[in-house]
Short mmCIF file of C-alpha atoms in Angstrom, two decimals:
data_model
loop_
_atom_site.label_atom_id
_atom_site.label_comp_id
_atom_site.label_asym_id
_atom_site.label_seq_id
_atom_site.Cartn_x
_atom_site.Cartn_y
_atom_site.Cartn_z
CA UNK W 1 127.92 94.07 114.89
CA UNK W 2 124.97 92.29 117.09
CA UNK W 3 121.74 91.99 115.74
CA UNK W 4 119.76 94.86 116.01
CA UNK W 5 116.80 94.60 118.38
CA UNK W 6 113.11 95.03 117.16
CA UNK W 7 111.10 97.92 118.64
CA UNK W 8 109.02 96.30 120.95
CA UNK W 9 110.02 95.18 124.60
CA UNK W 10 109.95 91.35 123.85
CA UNK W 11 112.98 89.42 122.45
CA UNK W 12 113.55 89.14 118.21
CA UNK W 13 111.70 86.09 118.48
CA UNK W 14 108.01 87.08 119.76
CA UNK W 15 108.83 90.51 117.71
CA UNK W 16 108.14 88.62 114.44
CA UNK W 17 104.78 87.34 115.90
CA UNK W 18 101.94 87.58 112.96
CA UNK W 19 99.20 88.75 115.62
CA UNK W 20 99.99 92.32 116.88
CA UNK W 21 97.39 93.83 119.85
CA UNK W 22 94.82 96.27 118.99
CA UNK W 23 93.43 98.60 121.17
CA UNK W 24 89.65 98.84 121.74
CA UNK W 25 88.21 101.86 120.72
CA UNK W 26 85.47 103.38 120.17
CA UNK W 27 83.80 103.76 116.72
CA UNK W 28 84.38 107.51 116.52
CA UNK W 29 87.88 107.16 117.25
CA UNK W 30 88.20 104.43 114.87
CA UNK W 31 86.81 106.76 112.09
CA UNK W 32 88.83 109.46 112.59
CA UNK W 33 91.94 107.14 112.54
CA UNK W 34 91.00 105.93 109.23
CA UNK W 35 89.81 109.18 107.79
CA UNK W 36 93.78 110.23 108.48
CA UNK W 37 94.95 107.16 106.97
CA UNK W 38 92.56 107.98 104.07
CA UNK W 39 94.00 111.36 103.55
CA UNK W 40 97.17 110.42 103.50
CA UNK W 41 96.31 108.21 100.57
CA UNK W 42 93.66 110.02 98.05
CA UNK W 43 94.79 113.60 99.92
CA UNK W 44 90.86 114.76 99.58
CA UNK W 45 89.05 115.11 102.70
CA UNK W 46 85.64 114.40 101.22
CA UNK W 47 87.04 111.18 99.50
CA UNK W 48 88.17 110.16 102.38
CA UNK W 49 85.19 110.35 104.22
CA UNK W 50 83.27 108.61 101.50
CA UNK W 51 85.54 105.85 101.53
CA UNK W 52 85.56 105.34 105.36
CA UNK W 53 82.44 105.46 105.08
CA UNK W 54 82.10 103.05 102.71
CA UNK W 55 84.32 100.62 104.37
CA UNK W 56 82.21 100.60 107.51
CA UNK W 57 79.26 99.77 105.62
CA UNK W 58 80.80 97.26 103.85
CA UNK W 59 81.51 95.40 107.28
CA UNK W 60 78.58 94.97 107.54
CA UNK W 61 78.19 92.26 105.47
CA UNK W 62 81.45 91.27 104.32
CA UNK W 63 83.37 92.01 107.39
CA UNK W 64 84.63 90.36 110.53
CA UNK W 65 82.44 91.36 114.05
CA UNK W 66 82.64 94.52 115.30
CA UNK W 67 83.86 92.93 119.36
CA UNK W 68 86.85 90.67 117.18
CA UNK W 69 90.31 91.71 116.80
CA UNK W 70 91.06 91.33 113.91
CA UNK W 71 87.88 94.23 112.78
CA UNK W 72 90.30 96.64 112.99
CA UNK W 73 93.47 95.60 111.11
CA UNK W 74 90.22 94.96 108.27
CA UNK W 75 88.98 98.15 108.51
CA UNK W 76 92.45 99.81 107.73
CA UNK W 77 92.93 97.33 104.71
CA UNK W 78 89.61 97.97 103.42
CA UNK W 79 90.06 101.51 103.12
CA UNK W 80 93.75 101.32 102.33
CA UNK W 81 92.49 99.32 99.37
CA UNK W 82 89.88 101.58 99.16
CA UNK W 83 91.77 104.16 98.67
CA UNK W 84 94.06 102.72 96.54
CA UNK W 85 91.70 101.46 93.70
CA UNK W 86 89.79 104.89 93.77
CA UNK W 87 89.92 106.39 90.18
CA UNK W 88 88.19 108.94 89.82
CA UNK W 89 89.62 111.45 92.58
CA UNK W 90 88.73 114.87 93.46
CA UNK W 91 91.14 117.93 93.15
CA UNK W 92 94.04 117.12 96.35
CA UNK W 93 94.31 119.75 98.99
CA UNK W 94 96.81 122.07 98.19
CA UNK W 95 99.58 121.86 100.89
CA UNK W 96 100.69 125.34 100.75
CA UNK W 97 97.44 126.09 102.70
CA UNK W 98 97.86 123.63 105.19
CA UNK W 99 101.83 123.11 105.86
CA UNK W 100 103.80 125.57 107.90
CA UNK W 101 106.32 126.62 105.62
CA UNK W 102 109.94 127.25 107.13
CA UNK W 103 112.68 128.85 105.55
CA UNK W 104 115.49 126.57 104.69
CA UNK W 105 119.15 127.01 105.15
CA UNK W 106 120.21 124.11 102.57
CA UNK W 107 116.31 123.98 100.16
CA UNK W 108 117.45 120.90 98.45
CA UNK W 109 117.59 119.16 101.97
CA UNK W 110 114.95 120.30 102.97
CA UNK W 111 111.62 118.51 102.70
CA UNK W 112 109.51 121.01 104.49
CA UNK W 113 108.74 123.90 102.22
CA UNK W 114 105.25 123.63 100.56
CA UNK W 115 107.15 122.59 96.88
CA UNK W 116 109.12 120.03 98.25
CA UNK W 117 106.31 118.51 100.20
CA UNK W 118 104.16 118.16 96.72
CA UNK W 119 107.49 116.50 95.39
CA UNK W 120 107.61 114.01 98.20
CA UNK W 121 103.79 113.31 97.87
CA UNK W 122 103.72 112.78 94.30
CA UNK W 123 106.69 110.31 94.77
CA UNK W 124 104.42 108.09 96.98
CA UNK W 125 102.13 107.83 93.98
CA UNK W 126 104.71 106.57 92.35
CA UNK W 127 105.49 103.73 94.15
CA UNK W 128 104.12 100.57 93.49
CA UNK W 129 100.77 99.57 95.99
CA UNK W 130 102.53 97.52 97.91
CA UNK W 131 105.59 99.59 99.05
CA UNK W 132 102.96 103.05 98.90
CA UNK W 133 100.80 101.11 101.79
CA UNK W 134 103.50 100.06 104.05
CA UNK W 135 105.86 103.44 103.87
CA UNK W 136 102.85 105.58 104.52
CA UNK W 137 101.84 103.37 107.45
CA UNK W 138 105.11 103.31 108.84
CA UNK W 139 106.79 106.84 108.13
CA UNK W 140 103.78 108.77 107.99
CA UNK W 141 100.98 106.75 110.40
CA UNK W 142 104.10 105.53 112.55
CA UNK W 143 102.70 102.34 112.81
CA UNK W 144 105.07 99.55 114.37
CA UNK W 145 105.89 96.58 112.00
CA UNK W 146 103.53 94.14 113.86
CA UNK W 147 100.45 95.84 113.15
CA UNK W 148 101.50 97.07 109.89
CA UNK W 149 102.11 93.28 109.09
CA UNK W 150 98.38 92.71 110.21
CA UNK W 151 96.52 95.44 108.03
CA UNK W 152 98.59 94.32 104.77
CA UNK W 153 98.23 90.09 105.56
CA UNK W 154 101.53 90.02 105.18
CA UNK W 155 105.00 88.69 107.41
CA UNK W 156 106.95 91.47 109.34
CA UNK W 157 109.98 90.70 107.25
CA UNK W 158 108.17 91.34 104.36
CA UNK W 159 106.72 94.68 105.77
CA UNK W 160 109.86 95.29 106.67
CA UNK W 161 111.04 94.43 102.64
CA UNK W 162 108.61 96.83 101.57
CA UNK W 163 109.81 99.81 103.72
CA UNK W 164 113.02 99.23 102.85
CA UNK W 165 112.56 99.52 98.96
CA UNK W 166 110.11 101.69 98.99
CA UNK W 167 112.75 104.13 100.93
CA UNK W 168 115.23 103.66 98.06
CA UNK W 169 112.92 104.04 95.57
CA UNK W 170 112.00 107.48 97.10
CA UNK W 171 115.33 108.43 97.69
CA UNK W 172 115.97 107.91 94.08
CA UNK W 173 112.35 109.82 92.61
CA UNK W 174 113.67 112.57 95.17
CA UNK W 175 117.13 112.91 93.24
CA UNK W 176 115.41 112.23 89.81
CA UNK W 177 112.84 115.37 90.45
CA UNK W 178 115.81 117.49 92.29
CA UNK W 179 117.96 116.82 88.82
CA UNK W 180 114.78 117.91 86.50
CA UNK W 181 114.22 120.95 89.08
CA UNK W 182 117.89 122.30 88.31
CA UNK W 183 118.07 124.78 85.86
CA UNK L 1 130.87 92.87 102.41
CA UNK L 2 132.79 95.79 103.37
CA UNK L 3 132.21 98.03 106.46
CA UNK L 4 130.19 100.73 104.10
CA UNK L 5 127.60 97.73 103.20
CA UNK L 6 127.25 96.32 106.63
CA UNK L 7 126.24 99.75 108.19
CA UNK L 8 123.92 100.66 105.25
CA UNK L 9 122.07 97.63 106.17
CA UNK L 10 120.97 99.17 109.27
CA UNK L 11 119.52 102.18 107.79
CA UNK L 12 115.84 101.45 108.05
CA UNK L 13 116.62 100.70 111.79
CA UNK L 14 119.03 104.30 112.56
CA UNK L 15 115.67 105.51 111.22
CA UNK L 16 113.12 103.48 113.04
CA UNK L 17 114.86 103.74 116.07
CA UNK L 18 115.07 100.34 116.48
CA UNK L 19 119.14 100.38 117.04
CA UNK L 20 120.43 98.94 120.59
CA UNK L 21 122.65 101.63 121.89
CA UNK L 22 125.83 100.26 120.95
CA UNK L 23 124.94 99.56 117.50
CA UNK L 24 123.81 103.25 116.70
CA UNK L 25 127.38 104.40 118.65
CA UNK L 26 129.04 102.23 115.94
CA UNK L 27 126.85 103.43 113.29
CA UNK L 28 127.39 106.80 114.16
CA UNK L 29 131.51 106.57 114.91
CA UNK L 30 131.34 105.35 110.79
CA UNK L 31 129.44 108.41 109.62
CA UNK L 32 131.89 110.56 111.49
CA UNK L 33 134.01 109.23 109.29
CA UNK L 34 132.81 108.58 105.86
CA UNK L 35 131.55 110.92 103.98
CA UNK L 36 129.20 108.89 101.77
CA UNK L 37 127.88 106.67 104.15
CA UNK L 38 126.82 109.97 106.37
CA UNK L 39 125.03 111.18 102.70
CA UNK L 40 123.08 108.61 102.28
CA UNK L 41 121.94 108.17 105.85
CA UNK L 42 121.51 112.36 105.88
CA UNK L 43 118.97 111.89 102.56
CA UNK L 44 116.93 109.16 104.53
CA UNK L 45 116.75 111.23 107.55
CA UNK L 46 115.84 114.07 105.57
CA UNK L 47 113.05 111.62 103.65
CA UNK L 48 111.85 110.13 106.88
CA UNK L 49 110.90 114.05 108.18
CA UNK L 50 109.44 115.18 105.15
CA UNK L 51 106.85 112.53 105.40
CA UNK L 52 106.51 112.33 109.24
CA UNK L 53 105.60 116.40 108.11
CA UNK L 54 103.40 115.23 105.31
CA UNK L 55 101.86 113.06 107.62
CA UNK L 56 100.96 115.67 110.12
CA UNK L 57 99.70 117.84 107.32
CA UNK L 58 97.45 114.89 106.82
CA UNK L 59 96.24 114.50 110.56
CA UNK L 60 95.01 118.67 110.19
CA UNK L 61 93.45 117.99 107.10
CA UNK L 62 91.46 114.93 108.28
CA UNK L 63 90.54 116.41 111.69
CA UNK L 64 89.66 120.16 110.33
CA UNK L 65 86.31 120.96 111.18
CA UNK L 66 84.41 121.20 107.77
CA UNK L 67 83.42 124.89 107.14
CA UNK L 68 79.77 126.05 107.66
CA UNK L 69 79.37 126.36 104.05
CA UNK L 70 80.24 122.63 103.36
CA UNK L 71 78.08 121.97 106.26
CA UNK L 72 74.94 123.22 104.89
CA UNK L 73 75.65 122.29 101.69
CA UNK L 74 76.01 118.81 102.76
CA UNK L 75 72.88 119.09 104.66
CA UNK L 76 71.18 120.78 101.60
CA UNK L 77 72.27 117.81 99.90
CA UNK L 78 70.72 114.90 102.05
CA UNK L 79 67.79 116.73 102.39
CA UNK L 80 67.39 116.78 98.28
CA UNK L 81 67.99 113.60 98.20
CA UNK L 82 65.39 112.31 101.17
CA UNK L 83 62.89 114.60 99.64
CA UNK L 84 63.60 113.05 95.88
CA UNK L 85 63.07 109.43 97.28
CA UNK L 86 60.02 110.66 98.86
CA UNK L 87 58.21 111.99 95.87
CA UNK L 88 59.37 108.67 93.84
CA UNK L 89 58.13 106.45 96.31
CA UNK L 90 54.51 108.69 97.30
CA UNK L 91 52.90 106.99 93.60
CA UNK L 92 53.38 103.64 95.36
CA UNK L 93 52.22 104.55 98.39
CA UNK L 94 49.07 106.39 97.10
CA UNK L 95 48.42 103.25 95.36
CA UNK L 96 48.67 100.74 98.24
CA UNK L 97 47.12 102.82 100.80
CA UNK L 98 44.38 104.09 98.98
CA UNK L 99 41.24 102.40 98.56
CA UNK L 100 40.22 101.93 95.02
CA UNK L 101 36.85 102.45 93.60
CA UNK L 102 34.77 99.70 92.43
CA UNK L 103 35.47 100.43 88.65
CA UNK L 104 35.34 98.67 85.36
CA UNK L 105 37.90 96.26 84.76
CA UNK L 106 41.17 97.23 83.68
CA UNK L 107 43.70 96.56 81.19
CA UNK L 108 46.13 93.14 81.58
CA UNK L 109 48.99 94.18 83.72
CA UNK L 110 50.70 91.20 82.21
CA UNK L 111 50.34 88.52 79.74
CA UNK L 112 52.21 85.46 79.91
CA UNK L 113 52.53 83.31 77.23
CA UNK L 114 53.52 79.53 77.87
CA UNK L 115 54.29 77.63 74.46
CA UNK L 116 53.00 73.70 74.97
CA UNK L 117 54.65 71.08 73.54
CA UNK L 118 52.36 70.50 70.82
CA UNK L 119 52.61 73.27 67.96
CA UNK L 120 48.55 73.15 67.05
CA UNK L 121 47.73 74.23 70.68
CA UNK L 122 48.90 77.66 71.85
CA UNK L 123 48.22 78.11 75.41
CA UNK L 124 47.78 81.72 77.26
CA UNK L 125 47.87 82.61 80.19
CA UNK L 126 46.33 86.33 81.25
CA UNK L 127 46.63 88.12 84.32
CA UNK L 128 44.15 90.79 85.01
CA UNK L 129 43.91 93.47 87.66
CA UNK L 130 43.39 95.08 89.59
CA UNK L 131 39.41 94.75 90.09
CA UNK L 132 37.13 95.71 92.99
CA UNK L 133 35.33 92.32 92.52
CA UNK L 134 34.87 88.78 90.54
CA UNK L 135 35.01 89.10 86.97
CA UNK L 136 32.89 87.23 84.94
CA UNK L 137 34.55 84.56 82.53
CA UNK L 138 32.48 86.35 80.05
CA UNK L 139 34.50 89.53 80.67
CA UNK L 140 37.48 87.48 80.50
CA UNK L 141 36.76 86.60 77.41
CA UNK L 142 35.68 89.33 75.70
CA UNK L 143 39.01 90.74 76.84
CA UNK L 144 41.05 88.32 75.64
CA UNK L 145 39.29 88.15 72.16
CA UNK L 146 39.20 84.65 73.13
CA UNK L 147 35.70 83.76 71.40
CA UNK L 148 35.95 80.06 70.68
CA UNK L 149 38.48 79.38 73.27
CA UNK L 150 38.16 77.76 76.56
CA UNK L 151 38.80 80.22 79.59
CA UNK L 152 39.58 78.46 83.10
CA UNK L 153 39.73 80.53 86.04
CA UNK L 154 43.14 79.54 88.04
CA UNK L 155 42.76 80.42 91.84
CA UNK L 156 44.69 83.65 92.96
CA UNK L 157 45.48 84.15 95.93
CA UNK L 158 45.02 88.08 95.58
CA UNK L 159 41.14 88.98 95.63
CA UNK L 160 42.38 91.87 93.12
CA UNK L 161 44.33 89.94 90.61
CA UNK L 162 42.15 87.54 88.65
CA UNK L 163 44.11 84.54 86.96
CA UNK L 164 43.01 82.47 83.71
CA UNK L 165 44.11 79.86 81.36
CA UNK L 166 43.11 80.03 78.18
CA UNK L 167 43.19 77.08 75.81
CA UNK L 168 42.75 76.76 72.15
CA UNK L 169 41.29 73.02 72.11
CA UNK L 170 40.54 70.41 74.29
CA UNK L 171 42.54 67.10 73.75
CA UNK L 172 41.61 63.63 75.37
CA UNK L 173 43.99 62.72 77.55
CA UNK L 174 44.75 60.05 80.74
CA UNK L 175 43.82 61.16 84.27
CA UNK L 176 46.22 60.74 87.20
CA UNK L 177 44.61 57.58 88.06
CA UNK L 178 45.66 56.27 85.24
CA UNK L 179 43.46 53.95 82.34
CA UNK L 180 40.76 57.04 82.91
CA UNK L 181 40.06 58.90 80.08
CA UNK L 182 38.53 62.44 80.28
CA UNK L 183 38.87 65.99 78.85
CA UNK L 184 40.70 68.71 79.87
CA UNK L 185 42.67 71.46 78.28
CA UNK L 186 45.90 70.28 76.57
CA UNK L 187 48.98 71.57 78.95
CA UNK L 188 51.59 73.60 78.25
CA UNK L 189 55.18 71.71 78.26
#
């Protein structure tokens, strides 16, 4: 089988480059990218707006220039750390109000009713920091692996490490909670 | 490695995308065939939409436009909180802005006590204010309860605040120039 091609246009060997490109954008449009990125960690709309918040002001002094490029890929690790160290949370949104629920032909295959969505969120929490960061960057911000390597200071490959296991490991929480769900 | 392993290996790139053409034709030809190969890549897919949902539950949550209520509840609750500073600050405000009345002199705001080296001599130092004008050693010293004591005035560089040393004794000691003799108050270590 040949090797399998990365997303981007460039050959495998400029794919694995540490440095991805970041688009300029405005501040407002920054905060509203990391308020989603936010949600889709502490799944609390105010939190998440706190913690943005808190993140910009904390670049302020701790962080890189505003004009750099590297500000961004900081801004999404601060919150994503952020985020991840909060402790004391507020209630989450309940996704039954927010998710468009479908009728299923096969429900244990299918992820999209309002249960099985709380099952697959409440499997990310499971996961271990590492693997939580990358997967919801990648499967749920559909981030590339470039700039996903960026915001976590990490290699592609081991982006790419994370994804990997953290797919198994949800794959295997999914059967684990579809077994305990069986009468 | 069998055939089985080799294509699971390319699951997290059937599901990125990331296959060349060929590759996910091969891929693809396998699952056609075997049964638990096309499972497990069925449960990924199946994973990989439920959060690509999840995720786009999380885009409407984040970009909802907060209700009225929360609105004015939020604004409610800066205002509190910018009026609350206010009032907590206004005392100090008053207190610097306003011109004080010539009035009798006050209390010690502070008293600092240095300890000199030698145990026999206990050395004070007392920080009055604020005053609308000099203060008399006298007054310094009938403040202190300091009868018997010596009371230098230290320069301040605050009209208001009025700075003094008080010593128990006077010891001989060398000047700077050294070989001269005089007497001063003993020093505190």
């Amino acid at each position: 089988m040949t090797q399998c091609s990365p997303a981007s246009k460039d050959a495998w060997g400029r794919s694995n480059r540490r440095t991805a490109a970041w688009d300029a954008e405005g501040t407002e449009a920054l905060r509203r990218r990391l308020v989603r990125l936010a949600v889709k960690l502490v799944w609390n709309r105010e939190d998440a707006e706190e913690i943005v918040q808190e993140a910009f002001t904390r670049s302020l002094t701790n962080g890189p220039a505003r004009a750099e490029e590297r500000f961004v890929p900081w801004m999404f690790r601060t919150v994503g750390n952020l985020c991840l160290n909060l402790r004391r949370r507020r209630r989450p949104e309940r996704l039954a109000a927010w998710a468009d629920v479908q009728g299923a032909a096969a429900p244990e295959d299918d992820l999209h009713s309002a249960e099985q969505l709380d099952r697959l969120r409440s499997a990310i929490e499971q996961l271990p920091r590492q693997q939580r960061m990358a997967l919801v960057l990648r499967a749920m911000e559909q981030m590339d692996y470039e700039h996903i390597a960026d915001i976590m200071a990490l290699s592609v490959s081991a982006v790419r490490a994370h994804v990997h296991h953290a797919r198994r490991r949800m794959a295997g929480l999914l059967d684990e909670a579809r077994q305990e769900a069986r009468p | 490695m069998n055939l089985c392993s080799e294509i699971r290996e390319h699951l997290d790139d059937w599901i990125d995308g990331t296959l060349t053409e060929a590759d996910r034709t091969a891929i693809e030809g396998h699952l056609a065939k075997c049964g638990r190969c096309a499972d497990q890549f069925k449960r990924q897919r199946a994973l990989s939409d439920g959060l690509l949902a999840l995720g786009g539950i999380a885009n409407r949550i984040a970009d909802a436009e907060v209700p009225k209520r929360m609105r004015r509840i939020a604004q409610w609750r800066a205002v509190s909180v910018v009026a609350a500073s206010i009032l907590l600050l206004l005392p100090s405000i008053l207190f610097v802005a306003v011109p004080w009345r010539r009035a009798a002199p006050t209390p010690f705001a502070s008293n600092d006590r240095q300890r000199s080296s030698r145990p026999d001599v206990l050395n004070e130092r007392w920080i009055a204010g604020p005053a609308s004008g000099p203060v008399s050693e006298a007054s310094f010293v009938r403040w202190t309860g300091a009868e018997g004591r010596i009371a230098v005035p230290v320069e301040s560089r605050n009209p208001r605040i009025h700075i003094v040393w008080i010593y128990n004794e006077i010891a001989s000691v060398e000047g700077p120039t050294g070989g001269e003799t005089g007497t001063q108050p003993a020093s505190s270590s």
